[in-house]
Coordinates of C-alpha atoms and ligand atoms in Angstrom, one line a residue:
M1 CA 0.0 0.0 0.0
G2 CA 1.3 3.5 -0.9
K3 CA 1.8 6.1 1.7
F4 CA -1.1 8.2 3.0
Q5 CA 0.1 11.5 4.6
V6 CA -1.9 14.4 6.0
I7 CA 0.6 17.4 5.8
D8 CA -0.9 19.4 8.6
H9 CA 1.8 22.0 9.2
P10 CA 0.3 25.0 11.2
L11 CA 0.8 27.3 8.3
I12 CA -1.1 24.9 6.0
Q13 CA -3.9 24.5 8.5
H14 CA -4.3 28.3 8.8
K15 CA -4.3 28.8 5.1
L16 CA -6.8 26.1 4.6
T17 CA -9.2 27.7 7.0
I18 CA -8.9 30.9 5.0
I19 CA -10.0 29.2 1.7
R20 CA -12.7 27.0 3.4
D21 CA -14.6 30.2 4.3
K22 CA -17.4 30.8 1.9
N23 CA -16.6 34.6 2.1
C24 CA -13.1 34.2 0.7
G25 CA -13.1 35.7 -2.8
T26 CA -11.5 34.5 -6.0
K27 CA -8.3 36.6 -5.7
V28 CA -7.4 35.4 -2.2
F29 CA -8.6 31.9 -2.9
R30 CA -6.3 31.6 -5.9
E31 CA -3.2 33.0 -4.0
V32 CA -3.7 30.8 -1.0
V33 CA -4.2 27.6 -3.0
N34 CA -0.8 28.3 -4.6
E35 CA 0.8 29.0 -1.2
I36 CA -0.5 25.8 0.2
A37 CA 0.6 23.9 -2.8
M38 CA 4.1 25.3 -2.4
L39 CA 4.3 24.3 1.3
M40 CA 3.1 20.9 0.5
A41 CA 5.6 20.5 -2.3
Y42 CA 8.4 20.9 0.3
E43 CA 7.1 17.7 2.1
V44 CA 6.2 15.8 -1.0
S45 CA 9.6 16.1 -2.5
R46 CA 11.3 15.1 0.8
D47 CA 12.4 11.7 -0.5
M48 CA 14.0 13.0 -3.7
P49 CA 17.3 11.2 -4.3
L50 CA 20.5 13.0 -3.9
E51 CA 23.9 12.3 -5.3
E52 CA 27.4 13.5 -4.4
V53 CA 29.3 16.1 -6.6
E54 CA 32.6 17.6 -6.2
I55 CA 32.6 21.4 -6.2
E56 CA 35.0 24.3 -5.4
T57 CA 33.9 26.7 -2.7
P58 CA 35.8 29.9 -2.4
I59 CA 37.8 28.0 0.4
T60 CA 38.4 24.5 -0.8
V61 CA 37.3 21.6 -2.9
S62 CA 34.4 19.8 -1.4
T63 CA 32.0 16.9 -1.9
Q64 CA 28.4 18.1 -1.6
K65 CA 24.9 16.8 -2.4
T66 CA 22.8 17.6 -5.4
L67 CA 19.5 16.3 -6.7
S68 CA 19.8 13.2 -8.9
G69 CA 17.4 10.6 -10.1
K70 CA 14.0 11.1 -12.0
K71 CA 13.1 14.5 -13.1
V72 CA 9.7 15.8 -12.1
A73 CA 6.5 16.6 -14.1
I74 CA 3.5 18.3 -12.5
V75 CA 0.2 17.0 -13.7
P76 CA -2.8 19.1 -12.8
I77 CA -6.2 17.6 -13.3
L78 CA -8.2 20.3 -15.0
R79 CA -9.6 22.6 -14.1
A80 CA -9.0 22.9 -10.4
G81 CA -5.5 21.4 -10.4
I82 CA -4.2 24.3 -12.4
G83 CA -4.5 26.4 -9.2
M84 CA -1.7 24.3 -7.6
V85 CA 0.8 24.4 -10.4
D86 CA 2.5 27.8 -9.9
G87 CA 3.0 27.1 -6.1
I88 CA 4.8 23.9 -6.8
L89 CA 6.9 25.5 -9.6
E90 CA 8.2 28.0 -7.1
L91 CA 10.1 25.1 -5.5
I92 CA 10.7 22.9 -8.5
P93 CA 11.1 25.6 -11.4
A94 CA 12.6 23.1 -14.0
A95 CA 9.5 20.7 -13.7
K96 CA 7.6 20.0 -16.9
V97 CA 3.8 20.4 -16.8
G98 CA 1.4 17.8 -18.3
H99 CA -2.4 18.5 -18.3
I100 CA -5.2 16.0 -18.0
G101 CA -8.8 17.2 -18.4
M102 CA -11.5 15.6 -16.4
F103 CA -15.0 16.7 -15.5
R104 CA -17.4 14.9 -13.1
D105 CA -20.9 14.2 -14.2
E106 CA -23.0 16.3 -11.7
E107 CA -25.7 13.5 -11.4
T108 CA -23.6 10.2 -11.4
F109 CA -20.3 11.7 -10.3
E110 CA -18.7 9.6 -13.0
P111 CA -15.5 11.2 -14.4
H112 CA -14.9 11.9 -18.1
E113 CA -11.5 12.6 -19.7
Y114 CA -11.6 15.4 -22.3
F115 CA -8.0 16.4 -22.6
F116 CA -4.5 14.7 -22.3
K117 CA -1.2 16.4 -23.2
M118 CA 2.0 15.2 -21.5
P119 CA 5.6 15.6 -21.8
E120 CA 7.1 13.0 -24.0
D121 CA 9.1 11.3 -21.4
I122 CA 6.5 10.7 -18.6
D123 CA 7.7 7.1 -18.3
S124 CA 11.0 8.3 -16.9
R125 CA 9.7 11.2 -14.7
Q126 CA 8.4 11.4 -11.2
L127 CA 4.9 12.7 -11.6
F128 CA 3.1 14.9 -9.1
I129 CA -0.6 14.7 -10.0
V130 CA -2.4 17.6 -8.4
D131 CA -6.1 18.4 -7.7
P132 CA -7.4 20.3 -4.8
M133 CA -10.2 17.8 -4.1
L134 CA -10.3 14.0 -3.7
A135 CA -14.0 13.4 -3.3
T136 CA -15.4 10.0 -4.6
G137 CA -11.8 9.4 -6.0
G138 CA -13.2 8.7 -9.5
S139 CA -11.4 11.5 -11.2
A140 CA -8.0 10.8 -9.6
I141 CA -8.3 7.0 -10.4
M142 CA -9.2 7.6 -14.0
A143 CA -6.4 10.1 -14.4
I144 CA -3.9 7.6 -13.0
D145 CA -5.3 4.8 -15.2
S146 CA -4.8 7.1 -18.2
L147 CA -1.1 7.9 -17.2
K148 CA -0.3 4.3 -16.6
K149 CA -1.7 3.3 -20.0
R150 CA 0.8 5.8 -21.5
G151 CA 3.7 4.4 -19.5
A152 CA 3.9 6.5 -16.3
S153 CA 4.8 4.4 -13.4
N154 CA 6.2 6.7 -10.7
M155 CA 3.4 8.9 -9.3
K156 CA 2.4 10.8 -6.2
F157 CA -1.1 12.3 -5.8
V158 CA -1.4 15.7 -4.1
C159 CA -4.7 17.2 -2.9
L160 CA -5.8 19.8 -0.4
V161 CA -8.9 18.2 1.0
A162 CA -9.7 14.5 0.8
A163 CA -12.8 12.5 1.8
P164 CA -12.2 9.1 3.5
E165 CA -14.4 7.5 0.7
G166 CA -12.0 8.8 -2.0
V167 CA -8.8 7.9 -0.1
K168 CA -10.0 4.3 0.3
L169 CA -11.0 3.8 -3.4
L170 CA -7.8 5.5 -4.7
Q171 CA -5.6 3.3 -2.4
E172 CA -7.5 0.2 -3.6
A173 CA -7.2 1.1 -7.2
H174 CA -3.6 2.4 -7.2
P175 CA -1.7 1.0 -4.1
D176 CA 1.5 2.0 -5.7
V177 CA 0.6 5.8 -5.6
D178 CA 1.4 7.8 -2.5
I179 CA -1.4 10.2 -1.4
Y180 CA -0.6 13.5 0.3
T181 CA -3.5 15.9 1.5
A182 CA -3.6 19.0 3.7
A183 CA -6.8 17.7 5.3
L184 CA -8.8 14.6 5.7
D185 CA -12.4 15.6 6.0
D186 CA -15.5 13.9 7.5
K187 CA -17.4 12.5 4.5
L188 CA -19.2 13.2 1.2
N189 CA -22.7 14.6 1.1
E190 CA -25.5 13.4 -1.2
Q191 CA -24.3 15.8 -4.0
G192 CA -20.8 14.3 -3.8
Y193 CA -19.3 17.4 -2.1
I194 CA -16.8 16.9 0.6
V195 CA -18.1 17.9 4.1
P196 CA -17.0 20.4 5.5
G197 CA -14.9 20.8 2.4
L198 CA -14.5 24.2 0.6
G199 CA -17.2 23.8 -2.1
D200 CA -16.5 23.4 -5.8
A201 CA -12.8 24.1 -6.0
G202 CA -12.9 24.9 -9.8
D203 CA -15.6 27.5 -9.5
R204 CA -14.0 29.1 -6.6
L205 CA -10.6 29.3 -8.3
F206 CA -11.9 30.7 -11.6
G207 CA -15.0 32.7 -10.3
T208 CA -17.5 30.6 -12.3
K209 CA -21.1 29.6 -11.5
Ligands
LIG1 C1 -13.6 18.4 -9.1 C2 -12.2 18.3 -8.5 C3 -11.8 17.0 -8.9 C4 -13.1 16.2 -8.8 C5 -13.1 15.4 -7.5 O1 -13.5 18.7 -10.5 O2 -11.4 19.4 -9.0 O3 -11.2 16.9 -10.2 O4 -14.2 17.1 -8.9 O5 -14.2 14.6 -7.5 P1 -14.2 13.0 -7.5 O6 -13.1 12.6 -6.6 O7 -15.5 12.6 -7.0 O8 -13.9 12.6 -8.9 P2 -14.8 19.0 -11.4 O9 -15.3 17.8 -12.1 O10 -15.8 19.7 -10.7 O11 -14.2 19.8 -12.6 P3 -13.5 21.3 -12.6 O12 -12.1 21.2 -11.9 O13 -13.3 21.6 -13.9 O14 -14.5 22.2 -11.9
LIG2 N1 -15.2 18.6 -6.4 C1 -15.1 19.8 -5.7 O1 -14.7 20.7 -6.3 N2 -15.5 19.9 -4.5 C2 -16.0 18.8 -3.8 O2 -16.4 19.0 -2.5 C3 -16.2 17.6 -4.4 C4 -15.7 17.5 -5.7

């Protein structure tokens, strides 16, 4: 089973409370989603492999550490995942970005894929799949299915708010994928929204509906 981690640093909890508030407007919502994503990226990238290199400091020759291993691609699930990309790029500026478009049928909650554009070498990259919300888990599971079909094998899923139902289904469907969230909420309601949640993340980010 992959790792499941709630990244509940005080700064993240504080910022999450700001965006959960229904009176938080689009501008602040967008800014704070990116700030949380940046803080989470610090923890999500903790196990990145290092290698030793020899450098010359102004004082002496010295062996020091540098990142090695697989390069990173950030994969936002459209639309709402886009809101997390810039924050992660602040920490990993050389990452490539692949997009996967998914929308959830409002009645059945079934996900539908409508867009897929990845860097050519996703099979040799570490992928950070990002979407603020893990609700039923349908969108995340289908996105990862789709990435695996195209050769991806090294993936972490990063969200802001997760429902227990979605975590369970995602772990069952893709036990090789680590899941990171800023909060594990109580449940889903009958409309498939996370409770207490933060509402429709895409609409709040882009000011729609
Ligand atoms: C939201 C959210 C996730 C999905 C989560 O997207 O951003 O992608 O729902 O729900 P699930 O776990 O039950 O699949 P939505 O379909 O509303 O599209 P949007 O991002 O374009 O608003
Ligand atoms: N998608 C959202 O944007 N919010 C939820 O609470 C559930 C799915």
